[in-house]
């Protein structure tokens, strides 16, 4: 099982980006999917989570600006980020709890995609 994140880039403050993360491999069921981020010199922090039942949870820093969604048919999770601020600059990592077709539930991480917000 692999998670492939994409969509990062350089954007001006106030702009928008949409991150995507697709899961592939021997997947049976995908439970929770989410996004974390790690800014330079800081610890990785939670951004947003979406359950298989489409229930969402956001960090306070993301509420009102970011929207997490998922397409179960494509095994993909998205993060729409609006009104971006320089403090949103970070490497964004997707994560998913996946039950593989080989059995067992595991947490997986994508490789990270860099978001840079210029002032």
Tab-separated table of C-alpha atoms in Angstrom, residues 47-118:
chain	number	residue	atom	x	y	z
A	47	UNK	CA	-4.458	19.637	10.199
A	48	UNK	CA	-7.636	17.744	9.293
A	49	UNK	CA	-9.262	14.318	9.380
A	50	UNK	CA	-12.148	12.688	7.551
A	51	UNK	CA	-13.718	9.395	8.495
A	52	UNK	CA	-15.094	6.787	6.140
A	53	UNK	CA	-18.503	8.188	7.020
A	54	UNK	CA	-17.450	11.690	5.906
A	55	UNK	CA	-17.227	13.140	9.418
A	56	UNK	CA	-14.573	15.853	9.487
A	57	UNK	CA	-12.353	17.306	12.180
A	58	UNK	CA	-10.068	20.320	11.860
A	59	UNK	CA	-7.275	21.929	13.783
A	60	UNK	CA	-8.187	25.397	15.000
A	61	UNK	CA	-5.682	26.856	12.554
A	62	UNK	CA	-7.530	25.225	9.641
A	63	UNK	CA	-11.123	25.892	10.588
A	64	UNK	CA	-12.943	28.157	8.175
A	65	UNK	CA	-10.107	28.129	5.623
A	66	UNK	CA	-9.371	24.474	4.815
A	67	UNK	CA	-11.780	21.789	3.654
A	68	UNK	CA	-10.991	18.097	3.693
A	69	UNK	CA	-12.898	15.725	1.442
A	70	UNK	CA	-12.513	12.257	-0.002
A	71	UNK	CA	-13.519	10.258	-3.040
A	72	UNK	CA	-13.886	6.677	-1.919
A	73	UNK	CA	-14.161	5.397	-5.487
A	74	UNK	CA	-10.708	6.839	-6.199
A	75	UNK	CA	-9.195	6.084	-2.759
A	76	UNK	CA	-8.236	9.742	-2.653
A	77	UNK	CA	-8.327	12.437	-0.003
A	78	UNK	CA	-8.186	16.147	-0.769
A	79	UNK	CA	-7.340	19.278	1.171
A	80	UNK	CA	-8.670	22.525	-0.258
A	81	UNK	CA	-6.752	25.374	1.319
A	82	UNK	CA	-8.042	28.917	0.954
A	83	UNK	CA	-6.926	32.251	2.385
A	84	UNK	CA	-3.441	30.879	2.830
A	85	UNK	CA	-1.069	32.608	5.228
A	86	UNK	CA	2.734	32.558	5.422
A	87	UNK	CA	2.418	30.517	8.623
A	88	UNK	CA	0.791	27.742	6.579
A	89	UNK	CA	4.165	27.122	4.945
A	90	UNK	CA	5.080	23.516	5.660
A	91	UNK	CA	5.472	20.061	4.231
A	92	UNK	CA	2.006	18.518	4.175
A	93	UNK	CA	1.663	14.802	4.771
A	94	UNK	CA	-1.374	12.672	4.127
A	95	UNK	CA	-2.181	9.705	6.266
A	96	UNK	CA	-4.695	6.879	6.105
A	97	UNK	CA	-5.748	3.908	8.176
A	98	UNK	CA	-6.034	1.051	5.731
A	99	UNK	CA	-7.099	-2.546	5.977
A	100	UNK	CA	-5.214	-4.312	3.236
A	101	UNK	CA	-6.530	-7.229	1.244
A	102	UNK	CA	-3.814	-9.249	2.947
A	103	UNK	CA	-5.439	-8.574	6.303
A	104	UNK	CA	-4.652	-6.276	9.209
A	105	UNK	CA	-5.142	-2.551	9.789
A	106	UNK	CA	-2.184	-0.213	9.492
A	107	UNK	CA	-1.501	3.493	9.373
A	108	UNK	CA	0.246	4.758	6.272
A	109	UNK	CA	1.912	8.083	5.435
A	110	UNK	CA	2.470	9.789	2.133
A	111	UNK	CA	5.812	11.252	1.146
A	112	UNK	CA	4.859	14.868	1.807
A	113	UNK	CA	4.249	17.801	-0.488
A	114	UNK	CA	5.724	21.243	0.135
A	115	UNK	CA	3.476	24.265	0.438
A	116	UNK	CA	5.157	27.660	0.482
A	117	UNK	CA	3.122	30.789	1.100
A	118	UNK	CA	4.854	34.065	0.355
